Short mmCIF file of C-alpha atoms in Angstrom, two decimals:
data_model
loop_
_atom_site.label_atom_id
_atom_site.label_comp_id
_atom_site.label_asym_id
_atom_site.label_seq_id
_atom_site.Cartn_x
_atom_site.Cartn_y
_atom_site.Cartn_z
CA MET A 22 239.36 171.55 157.73
CA THR A 23 236.09 170.35 159.25
CA GLU A 24 234.63 173.86 158.96
CA ILE A 25 234.40 173.51 155.20
CA TYR A 26 231.67 170.87 155.48
CA ASN A 27 229.28 173.28 157.13
CA GLN A 28 229.92 176.29 154.92
CA SER A 29 227.54 177.28 152.16
CA LEU A 30 228.86 177.71 148.64
CA LYS A 31 228.35 181.45 149.00
CA ASP A 32 230.70 181.49 152.00
CA SER A 33 233.27 178.96 150.83
CA ASP A 34 233.67 179.91 147.15
CA SER A 35 232.31 183.30 146.18
CA GLU A 36 233.77 183.07 142.67
CA VAL A 37 231.83 179.95 141.70
CA PHE A 38 228.77 181.13 143.63
CA ALA A 39 228.78 184.26 141.46
CA THR A 40 228.56 182.19 138.27
CA LEU A 41 225.53 180.35 139.69
CA ARG A 42 223.86 183.62 140.56
CA LYS A 43 224.50 184.98 137.08
CA GLU A 44 223.14 181.82 135.48
CA LEU A 45 220.03 182.01 137.64
CA GLU A 46 219.53 185.62 136.58
CA ARG A 47 219.94 184.62 132.93
CA GLN A 48 217.32 181.92 133.29
CA GLN A 49 214.97 184.24 135.14
CA ASN A 50 215.23 187.02 132.54
CA GLN A 51 215.43 185.02 129.30
CA ILE A 52 212.71 183.12 127.50
CA GLU A 53 214.20 179.65 127.13
CA LEU A 54 213.16 178.16 123.80
CA ILE A 55 215.89 175.58 123.35
CA ALA A 56 213.92 172.41 122.65
CA SER A 57 216.25 170.12 124.59
CA GLU A 58 216.13 172.19 127.80
CA ASN A 59 213.66 172.49 130.62
CA ILE A 60 213.30 173.76 134.18
CA PRO A 61 213.10 170.93 136.72
CA SER A 62 211.57 171.36 140.14
CA LEU A 63 213.48 172.48 143.20
CA ALA A 64 212.90 168.96 144.58
CA VAL A 65 214.85 167.49 141.64
CA LEU A 66 217.67 169.98 142.24
CA ASN A 67 217.70 169.11 145.94
CA ALA A 68 217.98 165.39 145.23
CA GLN A 69 220.71 165.90 142.66
CA GLY A 70 222.73 168.04 145.07
CA SER A 71 222.28 165.59 147.94
CA VAL A 72 224.54 163.44 150.14
CA MET A 73 224.16 160.60 147.64
CA THR A 74 226.89 162.44 145.74
CA ASN A 75 229.25 160.81 148.26
CA LYS A 76 228.41 157.19 147.43
CA TYR A 77 230.06 154.79 145.01
CA ALA A 78 227.78 151.93 143.99
CA GLU A 79 229.24 149.84 141.18
CA GLY A 80 226.84 147.10 140.19
CA TYR A 81 223.07 146.89 140.60
CA PRO A 82 220.70 146.92 143.61
CA GLY A 83 221.46 143.94 145.83
CA ARG A 84 224.55 143.13 143.74
CA ARG A 85 227.01 145.94 144.48
CA TYR A 86 230.78 145.82 144.59
CA TYR A 87 230.86 148.27 147.52
CA GLY A 88 229.45 148.16 151.02
CA GLY A 89 227.12 150.76 152.48
CA CYS A 90 224.68 150.68 149.56
CA GLU A 91 221.46 149.96 151.44
CA PHE A 92 219.87 153.35 150.85
CA VAL A 93 221.18 154.04 147.38
CA ASP A 94 219.74 150.63 146.49
CA GLN A 95 216.39 151.87 147.73
CA ALA A 96 216.64 155.05 145.65
CA GLU A 97 217.45 153.08 142.49
CA GLU A 98 214.67 150.57 143.13
CA ILE A 99 212.16 153.40 143.61
CA ALA A 100 213.32 154.96 140.34
CA LEU A 101 213.06 151.62 138.50
CA GLU A 102 209.56 150.88 139.71
CA ARG A 103 208.37 154.38 138.86
CA VAL A 104 209.85 154.46 135.37
CA LYS A 105 208.42 151.04 134.51
CA LYS A 106 204.98 152.21 135.61
CA LEU A 107 205.35 155.51 133.80
CA PHE A 108 206.19 153.98 130.42
CA ASN A 109 204.41 150.64 130.84
CA CYS A 110 207.54 148.54 130.39
CA LYS A 111 208.90 145.45 132.14
CA PHE A 112 212.61 146.25 132.43
CA ALA A 113 214.79 149.34 132.72
CA ASN A 114 218.39 150.41 133.20
CA LEU A 115 218.83 153.88 134.68
CA GLN A 116 222.60 154.04 135.10
CA SER A 117 223.70 155.68 131.84
CA HIS A 118 224.87 159.24 132.36
CA SER A 119 223.55 160.71 129.09
CA GLY A 120 221.42 159.89 126.09
CA ALA A 121 224.49 159.43 123.91
CA GLN A 122 225.93 156.98 126.42
CA ALA A 123 222.64 155.10 126.62
CA ASN A 124 222.71 154.67 122.86
CA GLN A 125 226.32 153.49 123.02
CA ALA A 126 225.34 150.90 125.61
CA VAL A 127 222.64 149.54 123.32
CA PHE A 128 225.14 149.37 120.45
CA LEU A 129 227.63 147.55 122.67
CA ALA A 130 224.95 145.11 123.79
CA LEU A 131 223.47 144.27 120.39
CA LEU A 132 226.05 145.03 117.68
CA GLN A 133 229.55 144.15 116.57
CA PRO A 134 231.96 146.65 114.97
CA HIS A 135 231.19 147.22 111.27
CA ASP A 136 227.60 145.97 111.57
CA THR A 137 225.15 147.95 109.46
CA ILE A 138 222.77 150.37 111.16
CA LEU A 139 220.04 152.52 109.62
CA GLY A 140 219.23 155.86 111.26
CA MET A 141 217.84 159.29 110.47
CA SER A 142 220.32 161.77 109.03
CA LEU A 143 221.31 164.90 110.93
CA ALA A 144 220.21 167.01 107.98
CA SER A 145 216.68 165.62 108.26
CA GLY A 146 216.36 166.16 112.00
CA GLY A 147 218.07 163.04 113.32
CA HIS A 148 220.58 162.90 116.16
CA LEU A 149 224.36 162.76 116.07
CA THR A 150 224.35 159.29 117.70
CA HIS A 151 222.15 157.73 115.02
CA GLY A 152 225.00 157.15 112.59
CA ALA A 153 226.37 160.61 111.79
CA LYS A 154 229.89 160.41 110.39
CA PRO A 155 231.61 162.54 113.09
CA ASN A 156 230.12 160.37 115.87
CA ILE A 157 231.34 156.99 117.11
CA SER A 158 228.12 155.51 115.71
CA GLY A 159 229.22 156.61 112.23
CA LYS A 160 232.84 155.57 112.74
CA TRP A 161 232.45 152.09 114.25
CA PHE A 162 229.47 150.92 112.20
CA ASN A 163 228.41 150.89 108.58
CA ALA A 164 225.90 153.67 109.05
CA VAL A 165 223.22 154.17 106.40
CA GLN A 166 221.01 157.25 106.71
CA TYR A 167 217.39 157.85 105.75
CA GLY A 168 215.77 161.25 105.40
CA VAL A 169 212.61 163.19 104.68
CA LYS A 170 210.70 163.90 101.50
CA LYS A 171 212.00 166.76 99.40
CA ASP A 172 208.84 167.74 97.54
CA GLY A 173 205.08 167.31 97.35
CA ASN A 174 202.33 167.34 99.93
CA ASP A 175 204.51 165.28 102.28
CA LYS A 176 207.51 167.61 102.02
CA ASP A 177 209.81 167.38 105.09
CA LEU A 178 208.00 164.32 106.49
CA ILE A 179 209.87 161.06 107.10
CA ASP A 180 210.18 159.12 103.86
CA TYR A 181 209.05 155.69 105.04
CA ASP A 182 209.35 154.34 101.50
CA GLU A 183 213.04 155.29 101.57
CA VAL A 184 213.44 153.68 104.99
CA GLU A 185 211.97 150.46 103.64
CA GLN A 186 214.02 150.56 100.43
CA LEU A 187 217.28 151.17 102.31
CA ALA A 188 216.45 148.45 104.82
CA LYS A 189 215.88 145.90 102.07
CA GLU A 190 219.01 146.99 100.22
CA HIS A 191 221.43 147.09 103.16
CA ARG A 192 219.85 144.56 105.59
CA PRO A 193 220.83 146.48 108.74
CA LYS A 194 221.18 144.68 112.03
CA MET A 195 219.58 147.68 113.76
CA ILE A 196 217.14 150.38 112.69
CA ILE A 197 217.06 153.54 114.81
CA ALA A 198 213.92 155.68 114.99
CA GLY A 199 213.57 158.98 116.81
CA ALA A 200 214.87 162.45 116.14
CA SER A 201 216.35 165.64 117.51
CA ALA A 202 214.45 168.25 115.52
CA TYR A 203 211.51 166.41 113.92
CA PRO A 204 208.26 168.01 115.18
CA ARG A 205 205.73 165.46 113.93
CA ILE A 206 204.45 162.14 115.29
CA ILE A 207 206.69 159.26 114.24
CA ASP A 208 204.97 156.05 113.13
CA TRP A 209 206.63 153.50 115.44
CA LYS A 210 204.39 150.72 114.10
CA LYS A 211 205.59 151.30 110.55
CA PHE A 212 209.22 151.16 111.73
CA ARG A 213 208.41 147.87 113.50
CA ARG A 214 207.04 146.33 110.31
CA ILE A 215 210.09 147.40 108.30
CA SER A 216 212.43 146.06 110.99
CA ASP A 217 210.63 142.71 111.07
CA ASP A 218 210.85 142.44 107.27
CA VAL A 219 214.67 142.55 107.42
CA ASP A 220 215.10 140.86 110.83
CA ALA A 221 216.59 143.98 112.43
CA TYR A 222 216.45 145.25 115.98
CA LEU A 223 214.27 148.33 116.30
CA VAL A 224 215.73 150.88 118.71
CA VAL A 225 213.75 154.05 119.43
CA ASP A 226 215.49 157.11 120.83
CA MET A 227 212.57 159.01 122.36
CA ALA A 228 214.74 161.58 124.15
CA HIS A 229 212.81 164.55 122.82
CA TYR A 230 209.36 163.06 123.21
CA SER A 231 209.58 161.13 126.49
CA GLY A 232 207.79 163.76 128.58
CA LEU A 233 204.96 163.96 126.04
CA ILE A 234 204.79 160.16 126.05
CA ALA A 235 204.72 160.09 129.85
CA GLY A 236 201.90 162.63 129.66
CA LYS A 237 200.07 160.42 127.14
CA GLN A 238 200.15 163.06 124.39
CA TYR A 239 202.49 161.21 122.00
CA PRO A 240 202.54 157.50 121.02
CA ASN A 241 204.52 155.19 123.31
CA PRO A 242 207.24 153.35 121.33
CA ILE A 243 207.68 150.61 123.96
CA GLU A 244 204.74 148.82 122.37
CA HIS A 245 206.73 148.35 119.15
CA ALA A 246 210.48 148.72 119.82
CA ASP A 247 212.95 146.11 121.00
CA VAL A 248 214.72 148.80 123.02
CA VAL A 249 213.88 152.41 123.89
CA THR A 250 216.43 154.98 125.01
CA SER A 251 215.88 158.47 126.32
CA THR A 252 217.29 161.36 128.23
CA THR A 253 215.39 162.36 131.36
CA HIS A 254 215.55 166.14 131.20
CA LYS A 255 214.03 167.48 127.97
CA THR A 256 210.22 167.27 127.92
CA LEU A 257 210.40 164.89 130.90
CA ARG A 258 211.63 167.84 132.98
CA GLY A 259 214.03 166.03 135.28
CA ALA A 260 217.65 165.41 136.10
CA ARG A 261 220.12 165.57 133.21
CA SER A 262 220.65 161.86 132.64
CA ALA A 263 219.31 158.91 130.66
CA MET A 264 217.46 155.60 130.67
CA ILE A 265 217.11 152.40 128.65
CA LEU A 266 213.80 150.50 128.52
CA THR A 267 212.75 147.14 127.09
CA ASN A 268 210.15 144.41 127.46
CA ASN A 269 212.68 141.69 126.58
CA GLU A 270 214.36 140.04 129.56
CA ASP A 271 217.20 138.65 127.43
CA LEU A 272 217.97 142.11 126.06
CA ILE A 273 218.00 143.79 129.47
CA LYS A 274 220.59 141.27 130.65
CA LYS A 275 222.82 142.22 127.71
CA ILE A 276 222.17 145.93 128.27
CA ASN A 277 222.96 145.75 131.98
CA SER A 278 226.29 144.14 131.18
CA ALA A 279 226.99 146.71 128.48
CA VAL A 280 226.37 149.63 130.85
CA PHE A 281 228.34 148.06 133.71
CA PRO A 282 231.04 146.90 133.38
CA GLY A 283 231.03 147.44 129.62
CA LEU A 284 231.02 151.24 129.45
CA GLN A 285 231.31 152.63 132.96
CA GLY A 286 231.99 151.97 136.60
CA GLY A 287 229.87 153.51 139.31
CA PRO A 288 226.55 155.18 138.50
CA LEU A 289 225.81 158.67 139.78
CA MET A 290 223.57 157.91 142.75
CA HIS A 291 222.66 161.55 143.43
CA VAL A 292 221.37 161.70 139.86
CA MET A 293 219.57 158.39 140.43
CA ALA A 294 217.75 159.96 143.38
CA ALA A 295 216.84 162.95 141.22
CA LYS A 296 215.51 160.63 138.53
CA ALA A 297 213.32 158.90 141.10
CA VAL A 298 211.85 162.31 141.95
CA THR A 299 211.46 163.09 138.23
CA PHE A 300 209.47 159.93 137.54
CA GLY A 301 207.37 160.46 140.65
CA GLU A 302 206.41 163.94 139.44
CA ALA A 303 205.61 162.63 135.95
CA LEU A 304 203.21 160.07 137.42
CA LYS A 305 201.06 162.83 138.91
CA PRO A 306 197.89 164.00 137.09
CA GLU A 307 199.31 167.53 136.78
CA PHE A 308 201.98 166.24 134.42
CA VAL A 309 199.35 165.31 131.84
CA GLN A 310 198.12 168.90 131.78
CA TYR A 311 201.69 170.17 131.48
CA SER A 312 202.23 167.91 128.45
CA LYS A 313 199.04 169.17 126.83
CA ASN A 314 200.15 172.74 127.46
CA VAL A 315 203.57 172.11 125.91
CA ILE A 316 201.97 171.01 122.64
CA ALA A 317 199.28 173.72 122.67
CA ASN A 318 201.96 176.38 123.16
CA ALA A 319 204.06 174.95 120.32
CA LYS A 320 201.09 175.02 117.97
CA VAL A 321 200.38 178.67 118.81
CA LEU A 322 204.03 179.61 118.34
CA SER A 323 204.07 177.83 114.97
CA GLU A 324 200.82 179.43 113.79
CA THR A 325 201.94 182.89 114.89
CA LEU A 326 205.18 182.64 112.92
CA VAL A 327 203.33 181.35 109.84
CA ASN A 328 200.95 184.31 110.08
CA ARG A 329 203.98 186.58 110.10
CA GLY A 330 205.24 185.14 106.82
CA PHE A 331 207.65 182.48 108.06
CA ARG A 332 207.81 178.88 106.90
CA ILE A 333 207.68 176.02 109.41
CA VAL A 334 209.46 172.81 108.42
CA THR A 335 206.81 170.05 108.03
CA GLY A 336 204.15 172.78 108.04
CA GLY A 337 203.46 172.66 111.77
CA THR A 338 204.03 170.57 114.87
CA ASP A 339 202.55 167.68 116.86
CA SER A 340 205.04 168.04 119.70
CA HIS A 341 207.12 170.63 121.57
CA ILE A 342 209.34 171.43 118.58
CA VAL A 343 208.90 174.31 116.13
CA TRP A 344 211.39 174.06 113.27
CA LEU A 345 211.73 177.36 111.45
CA ASP A 346 212.92 177.71 107.85
CA LEU A 347 214.56 181.09 107.34
CA THR A 348 215.19 180.84 103.60
CA PRO A 349 212.00 182.69 102.56
CA LYS A 350 213.29 185.66 104.57
CA ASN A 351 216.84 185.36 103.18
CA LEU A 352 218.21 184.94 106.71
CA THR A 353 220.70 182.48 108.20
CA GLY A 354 220.46 180.58 111.46
CA ASP A 355 223.69 181.82 113.00
CA LYS A 356 222.78 185.51 112.74
CA ALA A 357 219.17 184.90 113.78
CA GLU A 358 220.19 182.91 116.87
CA LYS A 359 222.64 185.59 117.98
CA LEU A 360 220.17 188.46 117.57
CA LEU A 361 217.43 186.61 119.45
CA GLU A 362 219.80 185.81 122.29
CA ASP A 363 220.76 189.49 122.49
CA VAL A 364 217.13 190.40 123.20
CA GLY A 365 216.66 187.57 125.71
CA ILE A 366 215.19 184.76 123.62
CA ALA A 367 217.33 181.61 123.66
CA CYS A 368 217.07 179.11 120.80
CA ASN A 369 219.52 177.32 118.53
CA LYS A 370 220.46 177.49 114.88
CA ASN A 371 219.49 174.28 113.11
CA ALA A 372 219.94 172.90 109.63
CA ILE A 373 216.80 172.40 107.58
CA PRO A 374 216.30 169.46 105.20
CA TYR A 375 218.51 169.83 102.12
CA ASP A 376 220.08 172.92 103.69
CA PRO A 377 222.29 174.91 101.27
CA ASN A 378 224.31 176.33 104.19
CA PRO A 379 226.95 174.50 106.27
CA PRO A 380 226.20 173.33 109.87
CA LYS A 381 227.96 176.33 111.46
CA ILE A 382 225.64 178.71 109.60
CA THR A 383 222.39 176.82 108.78
CA SER A 384 219.18 178.08 107.25
CA GLY A 385 216.94 177.39 110.22
CA LEU A 386 216.18 177.73 113.89
CA ARG A 387 214.82 175.19 116.35
CA PHE A 388 212.43 176.33 119.06
CA GLY A 389 210.91 174.31 121.89
CA THR A 390 208.18 175.10 124.40
CA PRO A 391 208.91 172.89 127.49
CA ALA A 392 210.96 175.31 129.61
CA ALA A 393 208.67 178.31 129.22
CA THR A 394 205.63 176.07 129.70
CA SER A 395 207.12 174.80 132.95
CA ARG A 396 207.42 178.40 134.09
CA GLY A 397 203.73 178.96 133.38
CA PHE A 398 203.67 180.56 129.93
CA ASN A 399 200.28 180.00 128.25
CA THR A 400 199.04 180.20 124.66
CA LYS A 401 198.47 183.96 124.92
CA ASP A 402 202.06 184.38 126.06
CA PHE A 403 203.34 182.26 123.19
CA HIS A 404 201.38 184.34 120.71
CA THR A 405 203.28 187.32 122.14
CA VAL A 406 206.58 185.43 121.98
CA GLY A 407 205.96 184.47 118.35
CA ASN A 408 205.39 188.09 117.39
CA MET A 409 208.49 189.18 119.30
CA ILE A 410 210.55 186.60 117.38
CA ALA A 411 209.09 187.78 114.09
CA ASP A 412 209.73 191.45 114.95
CA VAL A 413 213.39 190.75 115.75
CA LEU A 414 214.04 188.53 112.75
CA ASP A 415 212.34 190.92 110.35
CA SER A 416 214.49 193.72 111.78
CA LEU A 417 217.57 192.03 110.29
CA LEU A 418 216.40 193.40 106.96
CA LEU A 419 216.08 196.98 108.26
CA GLU A 420 218.54 199.79 108.81
CA GLU A 421 220.72 199.44 111.91
CA SER A 422 219.04 202.25 113.83
CA GLU A 423 215.57 200.76 113.27
CA ARG A 424 216.85 197.30 114.23
CA GLU A 425 218.37 198.58 117.46
CA GLU A 426 215.13 200.29 118.44
CA ILE A 427 213.09 197.13 117.84
CA CYS A 428 215.59 195.00 119.75
CA THR A 429 215.67 197.37 122.72
CA THR A 430 211.87 197.41 122.89
CA THR A 431 211.69 193.64 122.57
CA ASN A 432 214.22 193.08 125.34
CA LYS A 433 212.07 195.16 127.69
CA LYS A 434 209.03 193.08 126.71
CA VAL A 435 210.96 189.85 127.35
CA ILE A 436 212.01 190.95 130.84
CA GLY A 437 208.48 192.10 131.60
CA LEU A 438 206.97 188.79 130.49
CA CYS A 439 209.54 186.76 132.42
CA SER A 440 208.84 188.76 135.58
CA ASN A 441 205.32 187.29 135.55
CA TYR A 442 206.77 183.79 135.97
CA PRO A 443 209.67 183.84 138.47
CA ILE A 444 211.71 180.67 139.07
CA TYR A 445 213.81 179.38 141.97
CA ASN A 446 213.37 182.48 144.11
CA GLU A 447 214.93 180.82 147.14
CA ALA A 448 217.36 178.53 145.35
CA TYR A 449 220.56 180.56 145.81
#
């Protein structure tokens, strides 16, 4: 039995090893444009697959319910100090396993069942956990949803007048700002003013923007919010996990209790170590340039698609997100997503504001630039990628033989472009 501890995965379980190899090949040979995904460093992967997997550590550093926590305490303390420096905040909890769970912890800490919350609707680019009916946030609370403007020069932009009107009408205990598909800068200060007017907590879910915020390319919500939540993998390019930040000592005490023992037992200390590495990388000067490149690449992708006759929701982007409206081309998101994946371009179908199609079909696509930027793709590459996307999507309106020819040619271009930016050569 002791032999198993010294065997590699390749030697001990060839079946599972094969799936890892295939996934690595997929990542190497596809252009990853899913906005919520990224490619962390090998150092992050090493930390997350480390011996800290073996350790249970219920509680917090110096206050554990298990012995043998000296070194996992050190890892968590390093992560805490780094994240506080990175986002200029006083307090943090890093034990939530996911962004959804981090949001649940904040709800548990600050709300009672049936309290009123005000969040951005899914249809307008919000997240499932901000009060959508299928989610626990929409089932346990009286969830009111705000959206974006339907017409005019501000079409598709957050309707702050509606946010204010709904806040005054419903007097929510919590207002949630942040989004899953919204590509523009969100006015945290305006949300703060509205929250103060109705005596509501302001919670910002910055999951999509946290890497850009760390890189000082997007406004930091910690200056205005009572609590900030985030994942740690999207633009932040780290371990798949989450964090909760605040400058209020009383709130962090409630949040700590909500996370443990309120929602979970032991944190994942191997992930904690990986988060410490993540924050350390984001504190380096190179991360600022990466963040700038993410946004520059998104702008080029957006402009290229507009020049090819496509409509971008909100008219452009200030972040990593490019939100494509397919209705001018009479296309649907489900078919477009599938065809792009077939040629090696990964994205996701996404509803557009006031979408006439159901969520399983949609009238839009969501693209994101972090993963390809991490590989090294530049603005010239993203101009090429934008034209490849346009070629493939336009081919849906052609005869099958013409479409197949375009898709075959595009797939070869995708593989050729990816070969210029290899990843994880020695990982498996």
